[in-house]
């Protein structure tokens, strides 16, 4: 019997307001090959430097809704007036192969995943909410990005406040501090999560 390779992947959901560094946290783990990043579909326009197929699959609203019709999406939601959603096949295939998948999604999408009745999802799920240290610090971080006009920034701040009301629906919360501490805490959570009995499959 070989016990070493007998587990499902973790389905790691990371949510939190834009500007908390959650995407960077998730991407670092994936860059080290410890998980794969679930590249979402979106109808928003690419930001400078963003690459189609790597950051997002950039779709028209019509294409997006056609995928919804074909039941290709695991979850989807309208965030900041645009549609965002996760491709189901990519997530399920990796979990079954024992590969951890990170989904960087909003609170509406996370609620849909939590409500998913599939045994695979229930066994693999690990969700964490990343909180900014304060709203003032979040505004400062978002203004520093310079990819937003004032109206877009205000909309993101309003959405941040609304998103933060949902932190207690998550099993874990990380109050963002400096980058190194955040990364260390996030890595520790994933490492511990890999030992959950719910992920173990029966040895052959
Ligand atoms: P941004 O436009 O800044 O890349 O993302 C805006 C928000 O959409 C973020 O909170 C991000 O987590 C969320 N988001 C990105 N992809 C998905 C997705 O596939 N599903 C859902 N529900 N939210 C997503």
Coordinates of C-alpha atoms and ligand atoms in Angstrom, one line a residue:
X1 CA 0.0 0.0 0.0
X2 CA 1.2 3.5 -0.8
X3 CA -0.3 6.2 1.4
X4 CA 1.8 9.0 0.1
X5 CA -0.1 9.9 -3.1
X6 CA -3.6 9.2 -1.9
X7 CA -5.3 12.5 -1.7
X8 CA -7.6 14.8 -3.6
X9 CA -6.5 18.4 -4.4
X10 CA -7.6 21.2 -2.1
X11 CA -10.1 23.7 -3.5
X12 CA -8.8 26.9 -2.1
X13 CA -11.1 29.9 -2.3
X14 CA -9.5 33.3 -1.7
X15 CA -11.8 36.3 -1.4
X16 CA -11.4 39.8 -0.1
X17 CA -11.5 43.4 -1.5
X18 CA -9.3 44.2 -4.4
X19 CA -6.1 45.8 -3.1
X20 CA -5.6 43.3 -0.2
X21 CA -2.9 41.4 -2.1
X22 CA -5.0 38.2 -2.4
X23 CA -4.2 37.7 -6.0
X24 CA -0.4 38.1 -5.4
X25 CA -0.7 35.6 -2.5
X26 CA -2.5 33.0 -4.7
X27 CA -0.2 33.6 -7.7
X28 CA 3.0 33.0 -5.7
X29 CA 1.9 29.6 -4.5
X30 CA 1.0 28.7 -8.1
X31 CA 4.3 30.1 -9.4
X32 CA 6.1 27.6 -7.1
X33 CA 4.1 24.8 -8.6
X34 CA 2.3 24.0 -5.3
X35 CA -1.2 24.6 -6.8
X36 CA -2.8 25.7 -10.1
X37 CA -4.6 29.0 -10.5
X38 CA -8.2 28.8 -11.8
X39 CA -8.1 31.4 -14.6
X40 CA -11.6 33.0 -14.6
X41 CA -13.7 34.2 -17.5
X42 CA -14.6 37.9 -17.4
X43 CA -16.4 40.5 -19.5
X44 CA -14.3 43.3 -18.2
X45 CA -11.6 44.9 -20.4
X46 CA -8.0 43.8 -19.8
X47 CA -5.8 46.1 -17.7
X48 CA -2.4 47.1 -19.1
X49 CA -0.1 44.1 -19.0
X50 CA -2.9 41.6 -18.5
X51 CA -2.7 38.6 -20.8
X52 CA -5.7 36.7 -22.2
X53 CA -5.6 33.1 -20.9
X54 CA -3.2 33.8 -18.1
X55 CA -4.9 36.6 -16.0
X56 CA -8.4 36.0 -17.4
X57 CA -10.2 34.7 -20.4
X58 CA -11.6 38.0 -21.7
X59 CA -15.0 37.3 -23.2
X60 CA -17.8 39.4 -24.6
X61 CA -21.0 39.3 -22.6
X62 CA -22.6 37.2 -25.3
X63 CA -19.8 34.6 -25.2
X64 CA -20.0 34.5 -21.4
X65 CA -23.7 33.9 -21.3
X66 CA -23.4 31.2 -23.9
X67 CA -21.0 29.4 -21.6
X68 CA -23.5 29.8 -18.8
X69 CA -26.2 28.2 -21.1
X70 CA -23.9 25.3 -21.8
X71 CA -23.3 24.8 -18.0
X72 CA -19.6 25.2 -18.4
X73 CA -19.3 27.5 -15.3
X74 CA -18.8 26.2 -11.8
X75 CA -20.0 29.6 -10.4
X76 CA -20.4 33.1 -11.7
X77 CA -21.4 36.5 -10.5
X78 CA -21.6 40.1 -11.5
X79 CA -18.9 42.2 -9.8
X80 CA -18.4 45.9 -10.4
X81 CA -21.0 45.7 -13.2
X82 CA -19.0 43.0 -15.1
X83 CA -19.4 39.2 -15.2
X84 CA -16.8 36.9 -13.7
X85 CA -17.0 33.1 -13.6
X86 CA -15.0 29.9 -13.1
X87 CA -14.6 27.0 -15.6
X88 CA -15.9 23.8 -14.0
X89 CA -14.0 21.2 -15.9
X90 CA -10.6 22.6 -15.1
X91 CA -11.4 22.7 -11.3
X92 CA -12.8 19.2 -11.1
X93 CA -10.2 17.5 -13.2
X94 CA -7.3 18.9 -11.1
X95 CA -9.0 18.1 -7.7
X96 CA -9.5 14.5 -8.8
X97 CA -5.8 14.3 -9.8
X98 CA -4.7 15.5 -6.4
X99 CA -3.7 18.9 -7.5
X100 CA -4.6 21.9 -5.4
X101 CA -6.6 24.6 -7.2
X102 CA -6.8 28.3 -6.1
X103 CA -9.9 30.3 -7.0
X104 CA -9.6 34.1 -6.5
X105 CA -13.3 34.9 -6.5
X106 CA -15.8 37.3 -4.9
X107 CA -18.1 36.6 -2.0
X108 CA -21.1 35.8 -4.2
X109 CA -19.1 33.1 -6.1
X110 CA -17.7 31.7 -2.8
X111 CA -21.3 31.3 -1.5
X112 CA -22.2 29.4 -4.7
X113 CA -19.3 27.0 -4.2
X114 CA -20.1 26.5 -0.5
X115 CA -23.7 25.6 -1.5
X116 CA -22.5 23.1 -4.2
X117 CA -23.9 19.7 -3.3
X118 CA -21.1 17.7 -5.0
X119 CA -19.2 15.5 -2.6
X120 CA -15.9 16.3 -4.3
X121 CA -16.3 20.0 -3.6
X122 CA -17.4 19.5 0.0
X123 CA -14.4 17.4 0.8
X124 CA -11.8 19.6 -0.9
X125 CA -13.0 23.1 0.1
X126 CA -10.8 25.5 2.0
X127 CA -11.9 29.1 2.1
X128 CA -10.2 32.2 3.3
X129 CA -11.1 35.9 3.4
X130 CA -8.3 38.4 3.2
X131 CA -9.1 41.6 5.1
X132 CA -7.3 44.9 4.7
X133 CA -5.9 46.3 7.9
X134 CA -8.3 49.3 7.6
X135 CA -10.4 51.0 4.9
X136 CA -8.0 53.9 4.9
X137 CA -5.1 51.7 4.1
X138 CA -7.2 49.9 1.4
X139 CA -8.0 53.3 -0.3
X140 CA -4.3 54.2 -0.1
X141 CA -3.3 50.9 -1.7
X142 CA -5.9 51.2 -4.5
X143 CA -5.0 54.8 -5.3
X144 CA -1.4 53.7 -5.7
X145 CA -2.4 51.3 -8.5
X146 CA -3.2 54.2 -10.8
X147 CA -5.2 52.0 -13.1
X148 CA -8.5 53.4 -11.9
X149 CA -10.3 56.7 -12.3
X150 CA -11.9 58.4 -9.3
X151 CA -15.3 57.0 -10.0
X152 CA -14.0 53.5 -10.4
X153 CA -12.0 53.8 -7.1
X154 CA -15.1 55.0 -5.3
X155 CA -17.1 52.0 -6.7
X156 CA -14.4 49.6 -5.5
X157 CA -14.4 51.2 -2.0
X158 CA -18.1 50.8 -1.8
X159 CA -17.9 47.2 -2.9
X160 CA -15.0 46.6 -0.5
X161 CA -17.2 47.7 2.4
X162 CA -20.0 45.4 1.2
X163 CA -17.7 42.4 0.6
X164 CA -16.2 42.8 4.1
X165 CA -19.6 42.2 5.7
X166 CA -19.2 38.6 4.6
X167 CA -15.9 37.7 6.2
X168 CA -17.6 35.5 8.9
X169 CA -19.0 33.1 6.2
X170 CA -15.4 31.9 5.6
X171 CA -13.6 29.3 7.7
X172 CA -10.4 31.4 7.8
X173 CA -9.6 35.1 7.8
X174 CA -6.2 36.7 7.2
X175 CA -5.9 40.4 8.2
X176 CA -3.3 41.7 5.8
X177 CA -0.1 43.1 7.2
X178 CA 3.2 43.1 5.4
X179 CA 3.7 40.9 2.3
X180 CA 6.1 38.4 3.9
X181 CA 3.9 37.8 6.9
X182 CA 0.8 37.4 4.7
X183 CA 2.6 34.9 2.5
X184 CA 3.9 32.9 5.5
X185 CA 0.4 32.7 7.0
X186 CA -1.2 31.7 3.7
X187 CA 1.4 29.0 3.1
X188 CA 1.0 27.6 6.6
X189 CA -2.8 27.4 6.1
X190 CA -2.3 25.5 2.8
X191 CA 0.3 23.2 4.3
X192 CA -2.0 22.3 7.2
X193 CA -5.0 22.0 4.9
X194 CA -3.2 19.3 2.9
X195 CA -3.3 17.0 5.9
X196 CA -7.1 17.0 6.2
X197 CA -8.6 13.5 6.4
X198 CA -11.4 14.6 4.1
X199 CA -8.9 14.8 1.2
X200 CA -7.6 11.2 1.7
X201 CA -8.7 8.6 -0.8
X202 CA -8.6 4.9 0.0
X203 CA -5.2 3.3 -0.6
X204 CA -5.2 0.7 -3.4
Ligands
LIG1 P1 -10.6 42.3 -10.9 O1 -11.4 43.0 -11.9 O2 -9.9 43.3 -9.9 O3 -9.5 41.4 -11.5 O4 -11.5 41.4 -10.0 C1 -12.6 41.9 -9.4 C2 -13.3 40.9 -8.5 O5 -13.8 39.8 -9.2 C3 -12.3 40.4 -7.4 O6 -12.9 40.4 -6.2 C4 -12.1 38.9 -7.9 O7 -11.9 38.1 -6.8 C5 -13.5 38.7 -8.5 N1 -13.4 37.5 -9.4 C6 -12.4 37.2 -10.3 N2 -12.7 36.1 -10.9 C7 -13.9 35.6 -10.5 C8 -14.7 34.5 -10.8 O8 -14.4 33.6 -11.6 N3 -15.9 34.4 -10.1 C9 -16.3 35.3 -9.2 N4 -17.5 35.1 -8.6 N5 -15.6 36.4 -8.9 C10 -14.4 36.6 -9.5

